[in-house]
CSV table of C-alpha atoms (C1' of nucleotides) in Angstrom, one decimal:
chain,number,residue,atom,x,y,z
A,1,UNK,CA,20.3,-21.4,-32.3
A,2,UNK,CA,20.5,-20.1,-28.9
A,3,UNK,CA,17.7,-19.3,-27.0
A,4,UNK,CA,18.8,-15.9,-25.4
A,5,UNK,CA,16.6,-15.9,-22.2
A,6,UNK,CA,15.1,-19.2,-21.3
A,7,UNK,CA,16.8,-19.7,-17.9
A,8,UNK,CA,13.9,-21.3,-15.9
A,9,UNK,CA,12.4,-25.0,-16.3
A,10,UNK,CA,11.0,-26.2,-19.4
A,11,UNK,CA,8.2,-28.2,-17.9
A,12,UNK,CA,4.6,-27.3,-18.9
A,13,UNK,CA,3.0,-24.6,-17.1
A,14,UNK,CA,-0.1,-24.7,-14.6
A,15,UNK,CA,-1.3,-22.3,-12.2
A,16,UNK,CA,0.2,-23.3,-9.1
A,17,UNK,CA,3.7,-23.2,-10.9
A,18,UNK,CA,3.0,-19.8,-12.3
A,19,UNK,CA,2.2,-18.6,-8.8
A,20,UNK,CA,5.3,-20.1,-7.2
A,21,UNK,CA,7.5,-18.5,-9.6
A,22,UNK,CA,5.8,-15.2,-9.4
A,23,UNK,CA,6.4,-15.4,-5.6
A,24,UNK,CA,10.0,-16.6,-6.0
A,25,UNK,CA,10.4,-13.8,-8.8
A,26,UNK,CA,9.0,-11.1,-6.0
A,27,UNK,CA,11.4,-12.2,-3.7
A,28,UNK,CA,14.0,-11.2,-5.9
A,29,UNK,CA,13.2,-7.9,-7.2
A,30,UNK,CA,10.1,-6.9,-5.2
A,31,UNK,CA,6.4,-6.7,-6.2
A,32,UNK,CA,6.9,-3.2,-8.5
A,33,UNK,CA,9.8,-5.5,-10.2
A,34,UNK,CA,7.4,-8.1,-11.0
A,35,UNK,CA,5.7,-7.8,-14.6
A,36,UNK,CA,4.0,-10.3,-16.7
A,37,UNK,CA,6.5,-9.9,-19.4
A,38,UNK,CA,9.4,-10.5,-17.0
A,39,UNK,CA,7.7,-13.5,-15.2
A,40,UNK,CA,7.0,-15.0,-18.7
A,41,UNK,CA,10.6,-14.6,-19.5
A,42,UNK,CA,12.2,-16.1,-16.1
A,43,UNK,CA,9.7,-19.3,-17.1
A,44,UNK,CA,11.0,-19.4,-20.3
A,45,UNK,CA,7.9,-18.6,-22.4
A,46,UNK,CA,6.1,-15.8,-24.2
A,47,UNK,CA,4.2,-13.5,-22.2
A,48,UNK,CA,0.7,-14.4,-23.3
A,49,UNK,CA,1.3,-18.2,-22.5
A,50,UNK,CA,0.6,-17.0,-18.9
A,51,UNK,CA,-2.6,-15.7,-19.7
A,52,UNK,CA,-3.8,-19.6,-20.0
A,53,UNK,CA,-3.8,-19.8,-16.3
A,54,UNK,CA,-4.5,-16.5,-14.8
A,55,UNK,CA,-7.3,-14.1,-16.2
A,56,UNK,CA,-4.8,-11.0,-15.9
A,57,UNK,CA,-2.4,-9.5,-13.6
A,58,UNK,CA,-4.6,-8.6,-10.9
A,59,UNK,CA,-5.8,-12.3,-10.8
A,60,UNK,CA,-2.1,-13.2,-10.6
A,61,UNK,CA,-1.3,-10.9,-7.6
A,62,UNK,CA,-4.7,-12.4,-6.0
A,63,UNK,CA,-3.0,-15.8,-6.5
A,64,UNK,CA,0.2,-14.9,-4.9
A,65,UNK,CA,-1.6,-14.0,-1.6
A,66,UNK,CA,-3.3,-17.2,-1.7
A,67,UNK,CA,-0.1,-18.9,-2.2
A,68,UNK,CA,1.4,-17.1,0.6
A,69,UNK,CA,-1.4,-18.0,3.2
A,70,UNK,CA,-0.6,-21.5,2.0
A,71,UNK,CA,2.4,-21.0,3.4
A,72,UNK,CA,1.2,-20.2,6.7
A,73,UNK,CA,-0.5,-23.6,6.7
A,74,UNK,CA,-2.6,-24.8,9.6
A,75,UNK,CA,-0.7,-23.5,13.0
A,76,UNK,CA,-1.3,-24.3,16.2
A,77,UNK,CA,-3.5,-27.3,16.4
A,78,UNK,CA,-1.4,-27.8,19.7
A,79,UNK,CA,-2.5,-24.2,20.9
A,80,UNK,CA,-5.6,-25.7,22.4
A,81,UNK,CA,-4.3,-25.7,25.7
A,82,UNK,CA,-4.0,-21.7,26.0
A,83,UNK,CA,-6.5,-19.4,26.5
A,84,UNK,CA,-8.0,-17.4,23.3
A,85,UNK,CA,-5.6,-14.5,23.8
A,86,UNK,CA,-2.5,-16.7,23.9
A,87,UNK,CA,-3.9,-18.5,20.9
A,88,UNK,CA,-4.5,-15.6,19.2
A,89,UNK,CA,-1.2,-14.3,20.0
A,90,UNK,CA,0.7,-17.2,19.0
A,91,UNK,CA,-1.3,-17.4,15.7
A,92,UNK,CA,-0.3,-13.8,14.9
A,93,UNK,CA,3.1,-14.5,15.5
A,94,UNK,CA,3.5,-17.4,13.4
A,95,UNK,CA,1.9,-15.6,10.6
A,96,UNK,CA,4.3,-12.9,11.0
A,97,UNK,CA,7.2,-15.4,11.1
A,98,UNK,CA,6.1,-16.7,7.4
A,99,UNK,CA,5.4,-13.4,5.8
A,100,UNK,CA,8.5,-11.5,7.0
A,101,UNK,CA,10.2,-14.0,4.9
A,102,UNK,CA,8.6,-12.0,2.1
A,103,UNK,CA,9.0,-8.5,3.0
A,104,UNK,CA,7.4,-7.3,-0.1
A,105,UNK,CA,4.1,-9.5,0.8
A,106,UNK,CA,2.8,-6.3,3.3
A,107,UNK,CA,2.2,-4.1,0.2
A,108,UNK,CA,0.5,-7.1,-1.5
A,109,UNK,CA,-1.9,-7.6,1.0
A,110,UNK,CA,-2.4,-3.8,1.5
A,111,UNK,CA,-3.2,-3.5,-1.9
A,112,UNK,CA,-5.6,-6.2,-2.8
A,113,UNK,CA,-9.1,-6.1,-2.3
A,114,UNK,CA,-10.9,-9.0,-3.2
A,115,UNK,CA,-11.2,-11.8,-0.2
A,116,UNK,CA,-10.4,-15.1,-1.8
A,117,UNK,CA,-11.0,-18.3,-0.2
A,118,UNK,CA,-7.9,-18.6,1.5
A,119,UNK,CA,-8.3,-15.3,3.0
A,120,UNK,CA,-11.7,-15.9,4.4
A,121,UNK,CA,-10.7,-19.0,5.7
A,122,UNK,CA,-7.7,-17.7,7.6
A,123,UNK,CA,-10.2,-15.0,8.8
A,124,UNK,CA,-12.8,-17.3,9.5
A,125,UNK,CA,-10.5,-19.4,12.0
A,126,UNK,CA,-9.1,-16.3,13.6
A,127,UNK,CA,-12.5,-15.2,14.4
A,128,UNK,CA,-13.5,-18.7,16.1
A,129,UNK,CA,-10.5,-18.3,18.4
A,130,UNK,CA,-12.2,-15.2,19.6
A,131,UNK,CA,-15.6,-16.5,20.0
A,132,UNK,CA,-14.6,-19.8,21.7
A,133,UNK,CA,-13.1,-17.9,24.2
A,134,UNK,CA,-16.6,-16.4,25.0
A,135,UNK,CA,-16.5,-13.1,23.4
A,136,UNK,CA,-19.8,-11.6,22.0
A,137,UNK,CA,-20.1,-11.5,18.5
A,138,UNK,CA,-20.2,-7.7,18.7
A,139,UNK,CA,-17.1,-7.2,20.6
A,140,UNK,CA,-15.3,-10.1,18.0
A,141,UNK,CA,-16.5,-7.8,15.3
A,142,UNK,CA,-14.8,-4.9,16.6
A,143,UNK,CA,-11.6,-6.7,17.9
A,144,UNK,CA,-11.2,-8.1,14.3
A,145,UNK,CA,-11.3,-4.7,12.6
A,146,UNK,CA,-8.9,-3.2,15.7
A,147,UNK,CA,-6.4,-5.8,15.2
A,148,UNK,CA,-6.6,-5.4,11.2
A,149,UNK,CA,-3.6,-6.2,9.3
A,150,UNK,CA,-2.0,-7.2,12.7
A,151,UNK,CA,-3.7,-10.3,12.3
A,152,UNK,CA,-1.0,-11.3,9.4
A,153,UNK,CA,1.7,-9.9,11.3
A,154,UNK,CA,2.1,-6.8,9.5
A,155,UNK,CA,2.6,-3.4,11.6
A,156,UNK,CA,0.7,-0.4,10.2
A,157,UNK,CA,4.3,1.4,9.9
A,158,UNK,CA,3.9,4.2,7.7
A,159,UNK,CA,7.1,5.8,6.1
A,160,UNK,CA,8.7,2.4,6.9
A,161,UNK,CA,12.0,2.8,8.6
A,162,UNK,CA,14.8,5.1,8.7
A,163,UNK,CA,17.7,4.6,6.1
A,164,UNK,CA,19.5,1.4,7.0
A,165,UNK,CA,22.9,3.0,7.2
A,166,UNK,CA,22.5,6.4,9.2
A,167,UNK,CA,24.4,9.1,7.7
A,168,UNK,CA,28.0,9.0,8.6
A,169,UNK,CA,30.9,11.3,8.1
A,170,UNK,CA,32.0,15.0,8.4
A,171,UNK,CA,29.0,17.1,7.8
A,172,UNK,CA,26.5,14.2,9.5
A,173,UNK,CA,27.0,15.3,13.2
A,174,UNK,CA,26.3,19.2,11.9
A,175,UNK,CA,23.2,17.5,10.1
A,176,UNK,CA,22.1,15.5,13.3
A,177,UNK,CA,22.1,18.7,15.6
A,178,UNK,CA,20.5,20.7,13.0
A,179,UNK,CA,17.4,18.1,12.9
A,180,UNK,CA,17.5,17.9,16.7
A,181,UNK,CA,17.1,21.5,16.9
A,182,UNK,CA,13.9,21.4,14.2
A,183,UNK,CA,12.5,18.1,15.8
A,184,UNK,CA,13.3,18.2,19.2
A,185,UNK,CA,10.7,15.5,20.3
A,186,UNK,CA,11.8,12.9,17.7
A,187,UNK,CA,15.2,13.4,18.6
A,188,UNK,CA,14.4,12.6,22.6
A,189,UNK,CA,12.6,9.9,21.3
A,190,UNK,CA,15.1,8.4,18.7
A,191,UNK,CA,17.6,7.7,21.0
A,192,UNK,CA,17.8,4.1,21.0
A,193,UNK,CA,17.4,2.7,17.2
A,194,UNK,CA,16.7,-0.8,17.4
A,195,UNK,CA,18.7,-3.8,18.3
A,196,UNK,CA,18.4,-5.9,15.0
A,197,UNK,CA,19.0,-3.2,12.5
A,198,UNK,CA,20.7,-5.3,10.3
A,199,UNK,CA,17.5,-7.3,9.3
A,200,UNK,CA,16.9,-4.7,6.5
A,201,UNK,CA,13.8,-2.7,5.2
A,202,UNK,CA,10.6,-4.1,5.3
A,203,UNK,CA,11.2,-6.4,8.2
A,204,UNK,CA,9.7,-3.9,11.3
A,205,UNK,CA,10.8,-4.5,14.5
A,206,UNK,CA,9.9,-7.7,16.7
A,207,UNK,CA,9.4,-5.8,20.0
A,208,UNK,CA,7.3,-2.7,18.7
A,209,UNK,CA,5.3,-5.5,17.1
A,210,UNK,CA,4.4,-7.3,20.2
A,211,UNK,CA,4.2,-4.5,22.3
A,212,UNK,CA,1.4,-3.1,20.2
A,213,UNK,CA,-0.1,-6.4,19.8
A,214,UNK,CA,-0.6,-7.1,23.7
A,215,UNK,CA,-1.8,-3.2,24.0
A,216,UNK,CA,-4.6,-4.4,21.7
A,217,UNK,CA,-5.3,-8.0,23.0
A,218,UNK,CA,-5.3,-6.6,26.4
A,219,UNK,CA,-7.7,-3.8,25.7
A,220,UNK,CA,-10.1,-6.5,24.2
A,221,UNK,CA,-9.8,-8.8,27.3
A,222,UNK,CA,-10.5,-6.0,29.4
A,223,UNK,CA,-13.4,-4.7,27.3
A,224,UNK,CA,-14.4,-8.3,27.7
A,225,UNK,CA,-14.3,-8.9,31.3
A,226,UNK,CA,-16.1,-5.7,31.9
A,227,UNK,CA,-18.9,-6.8,29.9
A,228,UNK,CA,-18.2,-4.1,27.4
A,229,UNK,CA,-21.4,-3.3,25.0
A,230,UNK,CA,-21.6,-0.6,22.1
A,231,UNK,CA,-24.4,1.1,24.0
A,232,UNK,CA,-23.6,0.9,27.6
B,1,UNK,CA,-6.6,24.7,-35.3
B,2,UNK,CA,-8.1,23.7,-32.2
B,3,UNK,CA,-6.0,22.3,-29.2
B,4,UNK,CA,-7.6,19.1,-28.5
B,5,UNK,CA,-6.7,18.5,-25.1
B,6,UNK,CA,-6.0,21.8,-23.2
B,7,UNK,CA,-8.8,21.9,-20.9
B,8,UNK,CA,-6.8,23.2,-17.6
B,9,UNK,CA,-5.3,26.4,-16.9
B,10,UNK,CA,-2.8,28.0,-19.2
B,11,UNK,CA,-1.1,29.6,-16.7
B,12,UNK,CA,2.7,29.4,-16.0
B,13,UNK,CA,3.2,26.0,-14.0
B,14,UNK,CA,5.2,26.3,-10.6
B,15,UNK,CA,6.0,23.6,-7.9
B,16,UNK,CA,2.9,24.1,-5.8
B,17,UNK,CA,0.4,24.4,-8.8
B,18,UNK,CA,1.9,21.2,-10.2
B,19,UNK,CA,1.2,19.5,-6.7
B,20,UNK,CA,-2.4,21.1,-6.4
B,21,UNK,CA,-3.3,19.9,-9.9
B,22,UNK,CA,-2.0,16.2,-9.2
B,23,UNK,CA,-4.0,15.8,-5.7
B,24,UNK,CA,-6.9,17.3,-8.1
B,25,UNK,CA,-6.3,14.7,-10.7
B,26,UNK,CA,-5.9,12.0,-7.8
B,27,UNK,CA,-9.5,13.0,-6.4
B,28,UNK,CA,-10.9,12.6,-9.9
B,29,UNK,CA,-9.1,9.4,-11.0
B,30,UNK,CA,-7.2,7.9,-8.2
B,31,UNK,CA,-3.6,7.5,-7.6
B,32,UNK,CA,-3.5,4.3,-9.9
B,33,UNK,CA,-5.1,6.7,-12.5
B,34,UNK,CA,-2.4,9.6,-12.1
B,35,UNK,CA,0.5,9.3,-14.7
B,36,UNK,CA,2.8,12.4,-15.6
B,37,UNK,CA,1.5,12.2,-19.1
B,38,UNK,CA,-2.3,12.5,-17.9
B,39,UNK,CA,-1.2,15.3,-15.6
B,40,UNK,CA,0.4,17.5,-18.2
B,41,UNK,CA,-2.5,16.8,-20.3
B,42,UNK,CA,-4.7,18.2,-17.5
B,43,UNK,CA,-2.4,21.1,-17.1
B,44,UNK,CA,-2.5,21.6,-21.0
B,45,UNK,CA,1.4,21.1,-21.2
B,46,UNK,CA,3.6,18.8,-22.6
B,47,UNK,CA,4.9,15.9,-20.3
B,48,UNK,CA,8.1,16.9,-20.0
B,49,UNK,CA,7.5,20.3,-18.9
B,50,UNK,CA,6.6,18.7,-15.5
B,51,UNK,CA,10.3,17.8,-14.9
B,52,UNK,CA,11.3,21.2,-14.5
B,53,UNK,CA,9.3,21.5,-11.0
B,54,UNK,CA,9.7,18.1,-10.0
B,55,UNK,CA,12.5,15.7,-10.3
B,56,UNK,CA,10.3,12.5,-11.0
B,57,UNK,CA,7.2,10.8,-10.4
B,58,UNK,CA,8.5,9.9,-6.9
B,59,UNK,CA,9.3,13.2,-5.9
B,60,UNK,CA,5.7,14.3,-7.4
B,61,UNK,CA,4.3,11.5,-4.9
B,62,UNK,CA,6.2,12.9,-2.2
B,63,UNK,CA,5.2,16.3,-2.9
B,64,UNK,CA,1.7,15.2,-2.8
B,65,UNK,CA,1.9,14.1,0.6
B,66,UNK,CA,3.3,17.1,1.7
B,67,UNK,CA,0.4,19.1,0.2
B,68,UNK,CA,-1.8,16.8,2.1
B,69,UNK,CA,-0.2,17.5,5.5
B,70,UNK,CA,-0.6,21.0,4.6
B,71,UNK,CA,-4.4,20.8,3.9
B,72,UNK,CA,-4.3,19.5,8.0
B,73,UNK,CA,-2.8,22.8,8.9
B,74,UNK,CA,-2.3,23.6,12.5
B,75,UNK,CA,-5.1,21.9,14.1
B,76,UNK,CA,-5.7,22.1,18.1
B,77,UNK,CA,-3.9,25.1,19.4
B,78,UNK,CA,-7.1,25.3,21.2
B,79,UNK,CA,-6.7,22.0,22.6
B,80,UNK,CA,-4.5,23.2,25.6
B,81,UNK,CA,-7.2,22.5,28.0
B,82,UNK,CA,-7.3,18.6,27.7
B,83,UNK,CA,-4.7,16.3,28.7
B,84,UNK,CA,-2.4,14.5,26.6
B,85,UNK,CA,-4.9,11.6,25.9
B,86,UNK,CA,-7.7,14.0,24.6
B,87,UNK,CA,-5.1,16.2,22.9
B,88,UNK,CA,-3.8,13.0,21.1
B,89,UNK,CA,-7.4,11.9,20.1
B,90,UNK,CA,-8.6,15.2,18.7
B,91,UNK,CA,-5.4,15.7,16.8
B,92,UNK,CA,-5.8,12.3,15.1
B,93,UNK,CA,-9.5,12.8,14.6
B,94,UNK,CA,-8.8,16.3,13.0
B,95,UNK,CA,-6.2,14.6,10.8
B,96,UNK,CA,-8.6,12.2,9.6
B,97,UNK,CA,-11.4,14.2,8.8
B,98,UNK,CA,-8.8,16.0,6.3
B,99,UNK,CA,-7.5,12.8,5.0
B,100,UNK,CA,-10.8,11.0,4.6
B,101,UNK,CA,-11.5,13.7,2.1
B,102,UNK,CA,-8.9,12.1,-0.3
B,103,UNK,CA,-9.7,8.3,-0.1
B,104,UNK,CA,-6.6,7.3,-2.1
B,105,UNK,CA,-4.3,9.1,0.0
B,106,UNK,CA,-3.8,6.2,2.4
B,107,UNK,CA,-2.3,3.9,-0.1
B,108,UNK,CA,0.0,6.9,-1.2
B,109,UNK,CA,0.9,7.1,2.5
B,110,UNK,CA,1.7,3.7,3.0
B,111,UNK,CA,3.7,3.5,-0.3
B,112,UNK,CA,5.9,6.5,0.4
B,113,UNK,CA,9.0,5.9,2.6
B,114,UNK,CA,11.0,8.9,2.9
B,115,UNK,CA,10.2,11.5,5.6
B,116,UNK,CA,9.7,15.1,4.2
B,117,UNK,CA,10.1,18.0,6.5
B,118,UNK,CA,6.1,18.1,6.7
B,119,UNK,CA,5.8,14.7,7.8
B,120,UNK,CA,8.5,15.0,10.6
B,121,UNK,CA,7.0,18.3,11.9
B,122,UNK,CA,3.7,16.4,11.9
B,123,UNK,CA,5.0,13.7,14.0
B,124,UNK,CA,7.2,15.7,16.0
B,125,UNK,CA,4.4,17.8,17.2
B,126,UNK,CA,2.4,14.6,17.9
B,127,UNK,CA,5.3,13.2,20.2
B,128,UNK,CA,5.6,16.3,21.9
B,129,UNK,CA,1.7,15.8,23.0
B,130,UNK,CA,2.7,12.6,24.4
B,131,UNK,CA,6.1,14.0,26.2
B,132,UNK,CA,4.5,16.8,27.5
B,133,UNK,CA,1.5,14.3,29.2
B,134,UNK,CA,4.8,13.0,31.3
B,135,UNK,CA,5.0,9.9,29.0
B,136,UNK,CA,8.8,8.5,29.3
B,137,UNK,CA,10.8,8.9,25.9
B,138,UNK,CA,11.0,5.0,26.0
B,139,UNK,CA,7.2,4.7,26.4
B,140,UNK,CA,6.4,7.6,23.8
B,141,UNK,CA,8.8,5.7,21.3
B,142,UNK,CA,6.6,2.8,21.5
B,143,UNK,CA,3.4,4.5,21.7
B,144,UNK,CA,4.2,6.3,18.4
B,145,UNK,CA,5.0,2.8,16.7
B,146,UNK,CA,1.8,1.5,18.1
B,147,UNK,CA,-0.4,4.1,16.9
B,148,UNK,CA,1.5,4.0,13.4
B,149,UNK,CA,-0.7,4.9,10.4
B,150,UNK,CA,-3.6,5.6,13.0
B,151,UNK,CA,-1.7,8.8,13.6
B,152,UNK,CA,-2.7,10.2,10.2
B,153,UNK,CA,-6.3,9.0,10.7
B,154,UNK,CA,-6.2,5.7,8.6
B,155,UNK,CA,-6.8,2.4,9.8
B,156,UNK,CA,-5.1,-0.7,9.1
B,157,UNK,CA,-7.6,-2.3,7.2
B,158,UNK,CA,-6.6,-5.1,4.8
B,159,UNK,CA,-8.7,-5.9,2.0
B,160,UNK,CA,-10.7,-2.9,2.4
B,161,UNK,CA,-14.2,-3.6,2.7
B,162,UNK,CA,-16.9,-5.9,1.4
B,163,UNK,CA,-18.4,-4.7,-2.0
B,164,UNK,CA,-20.5,-1.8,-1.3
B,165,UNK,CA,-23.6,-3.3,-2.9
B,166,UNK,CA,-24.3,-7.1,-1.3
B,167,UNK,CA,-25.1,-9.4,-4.1
B,168,UNK,CA,-28.9,-9.5,-4.4
B,169,UNK,CA,-31.3,-11.4,-6.5
B,170,UNK,CA,-32.1,-15.1,-6.7
B,171,UNK,CA,-29.2,-16.9,-6.1
B,172,UNK,CA,-27.7,-14.6,-3.8
B,173,UNK,CA,-29.2,-16.3,-0.6
B,174,UNK,CA,-28.0,-19.7,-1.6
B,175,UNK,CA,-24.9,-18.1,-2.3
B,176,UNK,CA,-24.8,-16.5,1.4
B,177,UNK,CA,-26.1,-19.6,2.9
B,178,UNK,CA,-22.9,-21.5,1.5
B,179,UNK,CA,-20.9,-18.8,2.6
B,180,UNK,CA,-22.3,-19.0,6.1
B,181,UNK,CA,-21.5,-22.8,6.0
B,182,UNK,CA,-18.3,-22.5,5.0
B,183,UNK,CA,-17.2,-19.5,7.2
B,184,UNK,CA,-19.7,-19.9,10.3
B,185,UNK,CA,-17.4,-17.5,12.5
B,186,UNK,CA,-17.5,-14.9,10.1
B,187,UNK,CA,-21.0,-15.3,9.6
B,188,UNK,CA,-21.5,-15.0,13.3
B,189,UNK,CA,-19.8,-11.8,13.4
B,190,UNK,CA,-20.9,-10.1,10.0
B,191,UNK,CA,-24.6,-9.4,11.1
B,192,UNK,CA,-24.3,-5.9,11.5
B,193,UNK,CA,-22.8,-4.1,8.6
B,194,UNK,CA,-22.2,-0.7,9.3
B,195,UNK,CA,-24.5,1.9,9.4
B,196,UNK,CA,-22.9,4.8,6.9
B,197,UNK,CA,-22.8,1.8,4.2
B,198,UNK,CA,-23.2,4.8,1.5
B,199,UNK,CA,-20.0,6.5,2.2
B,200,UNK,CA,-18.1,4.3,-0.3
B,201,UNK,CA,-15.2,2.5,-0.4
B,202,UNK,CA,-11.9,3.9,0.8
B,203,UNK,CA,-13.6,5.6,4.1
B,204,UNK,CA,-13.6,3.3,6.7
B,205,UNK,CA,-15.9,3.2,9.6
B,206,UNK,CA,-15.7,6.0,12.1
B,207,UNK,CA,-16.9,3.7,14.8
B,208,UNK,CA,-14.4,0.9,14.4
B,209,UNK,CA,-11.6,3.9,13.8
B,210,UNK,CA,-12.5,5.2,17.3
B,211,UNK,CA,-12.9,1.9,19.2
B,212,UNK,CA,-9.2,0.8,18.2
B,213,UNK,CA,-7.9,4.4,18.5
B,214,UNK,CA,-9.4,3.9,22.2
B,215,UNK,CA,-8.1,0.8,22.8
B,216,UNK,CA,-4.7,1.9,22.3
B,217,UNK,CA,-4.6,5.1,23.9
B,218,UNK,CA,-6.3,3.6,26.8
B,219,UNK,CA,-3.4,0.8,26.7
B,220,UNK,CA,-0.6,3.2,26.9
B,221,UNK,CA,-2.3,5.3,29.5
B,222,UNK,CA,-2.4,2.2,31.5
B,223,UNK,CA,1.2,1.3,31.0
B,224,UNK,CA,2.2,5.2,31.9
B,225,UNK,CA,0.4,5.0,35.0
B,226,UNK,CA,1.8,1.9,36.1
B,227,UNK,CA,5.3,3.0,35.3
B,228,UNK,CA,5.9,0.8,32.6
B,229,UNK,CA,9.5,0.1,31.5
B,230,UNK,CA,10.7,-2.5,29.1
B,231,UNK,CA,12.9,-4.4,31.5
B,232,UNK,CA,10.9,-4.6,34.6
C,1,DA,C1',-5.7,-27.1,-24.7
C,2,DC,C1',-1.9,-24.7,-24.8
C,3,DC,C1',1.4,-21.6,-26.8
C,4,DT,C1',2.9,-17.9,-30.4
C,5,DG,C1',3.6,-13.2,-32.8
C,6,DA,C1',2.4,-9.0,-34.1
C,7,DA,C1',0.1,-5.1,-32.7
C,8,DC,C1',-2.5,-1.5,-29.5
C,9,DA,C1',-2.7,1.9,-26.2
C,10,DC,C1',-0.2,3.2,-22.9
C,11,DC,C1',3.9,4.2,-19.1
C,12,DG,C1',8.2,7.1,-17.2
C,13,DT,C1',12.4,9.3,-18.6
C,14,DT,C1',17.0,11.0,-21.7
C,15,DC,C1',18.5,13.8,-24.7
C,16,DA,C1',19.0,17.5,-27.7
C,17,DA,C1',16.9,21.8,-29.2
C,18,DG,C1',14.1,25.5,-29.1
C,19,DT,C1',12.5,30.5,-27.0
D,1,DA,C1',14.8,29.8,-17.3
D,2,DC,C1',11.3,27.4,-19.0
D,3,DC,C1',8.9,24.4,-22.4
D,4,DT,C1',9.2,21.0,-26.7
D,5,DG,C1',9.6,17.0,-29.9
D,6,DA,C1',11.5,13.0,-30.7
D,7,DA,C1',13.3,8.8,-29.1
D,8,DC,C1',14.1,4.6,-25.8
D,9,DA,C1',13.1,0.9,-23.1
D,10,DC,C1',9.5,-0.4,-21.0
D,11,DC,C1',4.2,-1.8,-19.7
D,12,DG,C1',-0.8,-5.0,-19.7
D,13,DT,C1',-3.8,-6.9,-22.6
D,14,DT,C1',-6.3,-7.9,-27.8
D,15,DC,C1',-7.1,-10.8,-31.2
D,16,DA,C1',-6.0,-14.3,-34.8
D,17,DA,C1',-2.9,-17.8,-35.5
D,18,DG,C1',-0.4,-22.0,-34.8
D,19,DT,C1',0.3,-26.7,-33.2
DNA sequence: ACCTGAACACCGTTCAAGT
DNA sequence: ACCTGAACACCGTTCAAGT
């Protein structure tokens, strides 16, 4: 008798292998396509087998976040020469580079609410960069909030980005003109759409990311240098 | 025979009433608790009845976003006296006030990718504020990206906020100490947790929001006043 | 200790039918 | 035009059982 669905490896399961498979599956089908049943099938195993290595789906998702943070690894032991701003900047851009390879990860990070050890480790070392630069605990606290998800390299784009292929054809021009009439200010702005348009949805634009990151880091530096405190 | 589940009104359905009911239901049970079947039950109707007024669940969610934007309404026709920065600021804070009443809305905005007319209207008028302040189209474009979701009053908090009730009891102190040892920089920062702690999850802190918003608006103003352009 | 099988209470959605 | 009923192909998860 043929096993109709066992396409994955037959080896014994364990937590890391389950998480790795989950990440790989999400790379293929996205987070919304990831189900316990589908993952089990991918591993050539019955759905309930997963529950020995992961308490439930929520814990699986938390584990995936942990796994991704592990992929970031210990960047920047060589950053020591830079000042805090430069070190924060390179750290963030390194995280971004990793997480952009898993475009679905942003939504996952946004949804999870628990802070696993790996998450706290990352945040702790990030806070350390700012504190070591002489920023007050209070300013560092606010800075962490202000940077928010950008710490992991994510932007706060809502309504991700335009359709990858702008409408083309006969009535496309008419539609564009109607759009321009109804939303003139957007039309004024939308002129240049980004160079690397081929990169696909989920990957947001590097230039916009760095622009906003520098806006925030510069602002924090300015507050720092002028001895900012909450009750002036 | 009693109708076991018809608790809602018996009136004829239409798109607005369906959307309003969906928003009300989400207020009760959150977005993840909102299902077509549950919504139908709430309306005293069979699930398939909804599909006459909404193409599918995705369109229902888009409709809810539209509904919420409608709640924001036309704020700030009286903002005319302020400069662009003040007008942008009050606009954002007004949107925030509305959307904080629906804490689940942030996740909804984050998830949706289509730009309905209502969304574009809001963005268009926001871009108009910046352009009318004399900002170049290019700077306005980048500013919109940098502000991102904060335009609607959402922060980019990942891993929302700490458990509402910090652990208390016998071994809580020991755990806190262990935490402080493993994550010293976080401990240094975490001293003050926010004043309005009772407000509940989903509502992020007003102070942090305004701090970050001003960081960004100040940065944009600075770029504007110094005649910023992308190729200096 | 690890995996299985059947079952339960859910989903979104299609299709053909009622009024 | 609007609502219904039954059905399909999915979910996550429990519980008792196998090895």
